[in-house]
Amino acid sequence: MSEMFRITLPDGSVREVAPGTTPADIAAAIGPGLAKAAMAARVDGEVRDIMRPFEGDAQLALITAKDEADALELVRHDYAHILAEAVQALYPGTQITFGPATDDGFYYDVKAPATREPFGMDDLPAIEEKMREIIRADKPLKREVWSREALIEKWRAEGETFKAEWAAELPEGEELTVYWSGGDWLDMCRGPHLASTGKVAADAFKLTRVSGAYWRGDQKNAQLTRIYGTGWLNKKQLDAHLTKLEEAAKRDHRRLGAEMDLFHLQQEAHGSVFWHPKGYLIWRELEAYMRRAIDAAGYREVKTPQVMDARQWEQSGHWGKYRENMFVIPDEVPNVDDEGPIVSDDADWMALKPMNCPAHVLIFRQGIKSYRDLPMRFYENGCCHRNEPHGALHGLMRVRQFTQDDAHIFCREDQIVAEVQAFCELADRIYRDFGFTYSIKLALRPEKRFGSEEMWDKAEAELRDAVVRAGLATEQYGWEELPGEGAFYAPKLEWHLTDAIGRTWQVGTIQSDRVLPERLDASYVAEDGERHRPVMLHRAIFGSYERFIGILIEHFAGRLPVWLAPVQAVVATIVSDADDYAREVAEALKAAGIRTDTDLRNEKINYKVREHSLAKVPNLVVVGKREAEERTVALRVLGGEGQRVMPLDDLVALLSGEATPPDLR
């Protein structure tokens, strides 16, 4: 009799099974309900196919739809492969590359056959219907291990040049697996997958859009088409998500930014924002607000160079680890002749700063610092540049030029917890002023990291203790610890804002750093008379002004709080007889510090109301002949019903209060 395997279940019970037994067999032995519900298995912590046999003694946990995170990852991965199969079935000669699951769905990168144009939106309905056909066929998904040579030969024979290239470059000794869909289609994949195509719901996915992509993300390589979809466990989840997408489309900051005349982007400056006067007013209000906050919190504002020598970036470590994301500049006068290279091979290199931290260390190093000088808090509205791929750029949310509300705190070891606690309390006040709820996450040590276990234990405990002392390590604040999510040199705290339609945005962060002060030789004279390294705390609250403004626009659907609105009131006339009084009202509001425009056009008042509502002006002050005679106004509030008639002085007092920033009330 062959040796039996001992399979331990989550409740501690043990089942002895014969070799060849699968998690599906154990689910069936427990009961028909579980056999039907089980989607995959977690074997010794690794998610695996439910039909993959055990290879020895193991810990087993069966995954069902109740394990939503794992279940969604599985079905989205399957939808991606079904998408690829459908495209190849409909359009023979299509080459497939890769198709991962995403946060709300999946995508697959494909190359259309030479006989047709790249795939577009018009192709999606037919592809969706073919996917449903494959799902209804309930084709079994079977895992096989292939040799490298056999797999490369198959891909080359079928004209799958991208797959063949990838298979040839995988590390020697790595197990190469494929998955068959039925017996007529396969893809190279690590898995895991569900037992069959019918295990995903035919009515719980939708293809949403297409975009251009490059093979392996390199613009020098072949251009592909990326087909996106959203996939869920059931139709109810899909419908809820599509409703959320519709609402998100209404709030899209790019559309609202154009309608409100706030900013624009264009190809002549990829990833850099052209701020219009109204948009820059929002920026200036945020900048003034943040300056008041950091001044009160004991920070000192600095300004550092945009361009620094490559040797400085080498010393900080960025040149070696981050150079692909940097804009580099030759340090020489370019050749202006028509012939010859613009730059010689002998040029020294400089780079636009992708971050502010090395420059802040250089400021700290100027002069001798004593332990009594610490903590030192340097703040900068620091403009940075990062060489993001064109395809990754997205409105204000992902840009190449951005300004951070960036600060670095240089402190002693015994000051870390108090400084992080103070930052937690500062961030709490600021996010509340903007009407956000948030959750705090502690990102713990990753698998690949610098430093000893003792150092990581200490650094993680410092951040954890600070949040506890601030009273924020509670369910109310979504406190959670995220294993493996920290930076390679330090753990970090993250603030995730929740917007009006339930989306989350990671913005604020603070992390301790003992590496950069060492690399750049920062030190202070301690009480013992010896030189010691300060700990450097990297922190931001907005993250970047560009992205935070984008989040604000979408959170408020363009209806910004009065204090942030570029135009806080428009005085509009019903008849031309009220023009002089309208000007008087506008001057009174401006004198009170309220950003006010007038609309004296010979248009019907309903037309004016509609136009200024689309521009998201929070207050429309309507005046006619009666209001002029009685020295009153009729106030219409954006999003409200009807109007309120009041004396001019009352209007000025009301709007003055609303236009005051929350920290000054």
Coordinates of C-alpha atoms in Angstrom, one line a residue, residues 336-592:
V336 CA 24.3 74.3 -32.7
D337 CA 25.7 73.3 -36.1
D338 CA 23.5 71.4 -38.6
E339 CA 26.0 68.6 -38.7
G340 CA 27.3 66.4 -35.9
P341 CA 25.8 65.1 -32.7
I342 CA 24.0 67.6 -30.5
V343 CA 25.8 66.3 -27.4
S344 CA 29.3 64.8 -27.3
D345 CA 30.2 61.5 -25.7
D346 CA 32.3 63.3 -23.1
A347 CA 29.5 65.2 -21.4
D348 CA 29.0 64.9 -17.7
W349 CA 25.4 64.2 -16.7
M350 CA 23.0 65.9 -14.5
A351 CA 19.3 65.1 -13.7
L352 CA 16.1 66.8 -12.9
K353 CA 15.2 65.9 -9.4
P354 CA 12.6 63.1 -9.1
M355 CA 12.3 63.7 -5.4
N356 CA 13.4 66.3 -2.8
C357 CA 15.0 64.2 -0.1
P358 CA 18.7 64.2 -1.1
A359 CA 18.6 68.0 -1.4
H360 CA 17.1 68.3 2.1
V361 CA 19.9 66.2 3.5
L362 CA 22.4 68.6 1.9
I363 CA 20.7 71.5 3.7
F364 CA 20.9 69.6 7.0
R365 CA 24.6 69.0 6.5
Q366 CA 25.4 72.7 6.2
G367 CA 27.0 73.6 9.5
I368 CA 27.4 71.5 12.7
K369 CA 24.1 70.3 14.2
S370 CA 23.7 69.5 17.9
Y371 CA 21.3 67.1 19.5
R372 CA 19.6 70.2 20.9
D373 CA 18.8 71.4 17.4
L374 CA 16.7 68.3 16.7
P375 CA 14.1 67.7 15.5
M376 CA 14.6 69.8 12.4
R377 CA 11.6 69.9 10.1
F378 CA 12.3 71.0 6.5
Y379 CA 9.3 71.6 4.2
E380 CA 9.2 72.3 0.5
N381 CA 6.5 72.7 -2.1
G382 CA 9.0 70.8 -4.3
C383 CA 8.5 70.5 -8.0
C384 CA 9.8 67.1 -9.2
H385 CA 10.0 65.3 -12.6
R386 CA 9.7 61.6 -13.2
N387 CA 10.0 59.9 -16.6
E388 CA 6.7 58.1 -16.6
P389 CA 5.8 56.1 -19.8
H390 CA 3.3 58.0 -22.1
G391 CA 0.7 55.2 -21.8
A392 CA 0.7 55.4 -18.0
L393 CA -0.1 59.2 -17.8
H394 CA -3.7 60.0 -16.7
G395 CA -4.9 63.6 -16.3
L396 CA -3.8 65.1 -13.0
M397 CA -3.6 61.6 -11.3
R398 CA -0.4 60.5 -13.0
V399 CA 1.9 63.2 -14.4
R400 CA 5.6 63.7 -15.2
Q401 CA 5.9 67.1 -13.5
F402 CA 4.3 67.5 -10.1
T403 CA 4.7 69.4 -6.9
Q404 CA 4.8 67.6 -3.6
D405 CA 3.9 69.0 -0.2
D406 CA 7.1 67.4 0.9
A407 CA 8.9 67.5 4.2
H408 CA 11.7 65.7 6.0
I409 CA 12.1 65.6 9.7
F410 CA 15.6 65.0 11.1
C411 CA 15.4 63.7 14.6
R412 CA 17.0 61.6 17.3
E413 CA 16.0 57.9 17.9
D414 CA 14.2 58.9 21.1
Q415 CA 12.1 61.5 19.2
I416 CA 10.7 59.3 16.4
V417 CA 7.4 58.2 18.1
A418 CA 6.5 61.7 19.2
E419 CA 7.2 63.1 15.7
V420 CA 5.2 60.5 13.9
Q421 CA 2.4 60.9 16.4
A422 CA 2.4 64.7 15.8
F423 CA 2.3 64.1 12.1
C424 CA -0.7 61.7 12.5
E425 CA -2.6 64.3 14.4
L426 CA -1.7 67.0 11.8
A427 CA -2.8 64.8 8.9
D428 CA -6.1 64.0 10.7
R429 CA -6.9 67.7 11.1
I430 CA -6.2 68.4 7.4
Y431 CA -8.2 65.5 6.0
R432 CA -11.1 66.4 8.2
D433 CA -11.0 70.0 7.0
F434 CA -11.5 68.7 3.4
G435 CA -14.3 66.4 4.5
F436 CA -12.6 63.1 3.9
T437 CA -12.8 59.9 6.0
Y438 CA -9.7 57.8 5.8
S439 CA -8.0 54.6 6.9
I440 CA -4.5 54.1 8.1
K441 CA -2.3 51.2 7.0
L442 CA 1.1 50.1 8.3
A443 CA 3.2 48.7 5.4
L444 CA 5.5 46.1 6.9
R445 CA 8.9 44.6 5.8
P446 CA 9.1 43.3 2.2
E447 CA 10.8 40.0 1.4
K448 CA 13.8 41.9 -0.2
R449 CA 15.0 44.6 2.2
F450 CA 18.0 46.3 3.7
G451 CA 18.8 46.1 7.4
S452 CA 18.6 43.5 10.2
E453 CA 15.5 41.9 11.7
E454 CA 16.1 43.9 14.9
M455 CA 16.1 47.2 12.9
W456 CA 12.8 46.3 11.2
D457 CA 11.2 45.2 14.5
K458 CA 12.2 48.6 16.0
A459 CA 11.1 50.6 13.0
E460 CA 7.7 48.9 12.7
A461 CA 7.1 49.2 16.5
E462 CA 7.9 53.0 16.3
L463 CA 5.2 53.6 13.7
R464 CA 2.7 51.4 15.4
D465 CA 3.2 53.0 18.8
A466 CA 2.8 56.5 17.3
V467 CA -0.6 55.6 15.7
V468 CA -1.7 54.0 19.0
R469 CA -0.7 57.1 20.9
A470 CA -2.6 59.3 18.4
G471 CA -5.7 57.2 19.1
L472 CA -6.0 56.2 15.4
A473 CA -5.2 52.4 15.6
T474 CA -8.9 51.5 15.7
E475 CA -11.5 50.0 13.5
Q476 CA -13.0 53.5 13.0
Y477 CA -9.8 54.5 11.2
G478 CA -9.5 51.3 9.2
W479 CA -6.3 50.4 11.0
E480 CA -4.6 47.5 9.2
E481 CA -1.1 46.1 8.9
L482 CA 0.0 45.0 5.4
P483 CA 2.8 42.4 5.4
G484 CA 5.4 42.8 2.6
E485 CA 4.2 46.3 1.5
G486 CA 6.9 48.4 3.0
A487 CA 9.8 50.1 1.1
F488 CA 13.0 48.1 0.8
Y489 CA 14.7 50.3 3.4
A490 CA 11.8 51.1 5.9
P491 CA 8.2 50.4 6.9
K492 CA 5.7 53.2 6.3
L493 CA 2.3 54.5 7.3
E494 CA -0.2 55.2 4.5
W495 CA -3.4 57.2 4.5
H496 CA -6.1 56.0 2.2
L497 CA -8.9 58.6 1.7
T498 CA -12.4 57.5 0.8
D499 CA -14.3 59.7 -1.6
A500 CA -18.0 60.5 -2.1
I501 CA -18.6 57.4 -4.2
G502 CA -16.6 55.0 -2.1
R503 CA -13.3 54.9 -4.0
T504 CA -10.1 54.9 -2.0
W505 CA -7.0 57.0 -2.8
Q506 CA -3.6 56.5 -1.2
V507 CA -2.2 60.0 -0.5
G508 CA -0.4 60.7 2.8
T509 CA 2.6 58.8 4.0
I510 CA 5.3 58.9 6.5
Q511 CA 8.3 56.5 6.8
S512 CA 11.5 56.4 8.7
D513 CA 14.8 56.2 6.9
R514 CA 18.2 55.3 8.4
V515 CA 19.8 54.6 5.0
L516 CA 19.9 58.0 3.2
P517 CA 21.5 59.8 6.2
E518 CA 24.2 57.1 6.2
R519 CA 24.7 57.3 2.4
L520 CA 25.0 61.1 2.4
D521 CA 26.9 61.3 5.6
A522 CA 24.4 63.4 7.7
S523 CA 25.3 63.6 11.4
Y524 CA 24.8 65.6 14.6
V525 CA 26.8 66.0 17.7
A526 CA 25.1 64.0 20.5
E527 CA 25.1 64.6 24.3
D528 CA 28.1 62.3 24.6
G529 CA 30.1 64.6 22.3
E530 CA 30.2 62.0 19.5
R531 CA 28.8 62.2 16.0
H532 CA 25.5 60.2 15.5
R533 CA 23.3 59.7 12.5
P534 CA 19.9 61.3 12.6
V535 CA 16.8 59.4 11.6
M536 CA 15.1 60.9 8.6
L537 CA 11.3 60.9 8.4
H538 CA 9.9 61.3 4.9
R539 CA 6.3 62.6 5.0
A540 CA 3.6 64.1 2.8
I541 CA -0.1 64.8 3.3
F542 CA -1.5 65.9 -0.1
G543 CA 1.0 63.6 -1.9
S544 CA 1.2 66.0 -4.8
Y545 CA -0.9 69.1 -5.5
E546 CA -1.8 67.9 -9.0
R547 CA -3.2 64.6 -7.8
F548 CA -4.9 66.0 -4.7
I549 CA -6.7 68.6 -6.8
G550 CA -7.8 65.9 -9.2
I551 CA -9.2 63.9 -6.2
L552 CA -10.9 67.0 -4.8
I553 CA -12.6 67.7 -8.2
E554 CA -13.9 64.1 -8.4
H555 CA -14.9 63.9 -4.7
F556 CA -17.0 67.0 -4.9
A557 CA -18.0 66.4 -8.5
G558 CA -16.7 69.9 -9.3
R559 CA -18.8 71.5 -6.6
L560 CA -15.9 72.6 -4.5
P561 CA -16.3 74.1 -1.0
V562 CA -16.8 77.8 -1.3
W563 CA -13.4 78.6 0.2
L564 CA -11.8 76.6 -2.6
A565 CA -14.0 77.6 -5.5
P566 CA -12.2 79.8 -8.1
V567 CA -15.3 82.0 -8.5
Q568 CA -17.3 82.1 -5.2
A569 CA -20.2 84.1 -6.5
V570 CA -21.6 85.5 -9.7
V571 CA -24.0 88.5 -9.6
A572 CA -26.4 88.1 -12.5
T573 CA -29.0 90.6 -13.7
I574 CA -32.6 89.9 -14.7
V575 CA -33.0 93.2 -16.5
S576 CA -30.5 95.9 -17.6
D577 CA -32.1 98.4 -15.2
A578 CA -30.3 96.5 -12.4
D579 CA -26.8 96.7 -14.0
D580 CA -25.6 99.5 -11.7
Y581 CA -26.9 97.8 -8.6
A582 CA -25.3 94.5 -9.7
R583 CA -21.9 96.2 -9.9
E584 CA -22.5 97.7 -6.4
V585 CA -23.3 94.2 -5.0
A586 CA -20.2 92.7 -6.7
E587 CA -18.0 95.5 -5.3
A588 CA -19.3 94.9 -1.8
L589 CA -18.6 91.2 -2.1
K590 CA -15.1 91.8 -3.5
A591 CA -14.4 94.2 -0.7
A592 CA -15.2 91.4 1.8

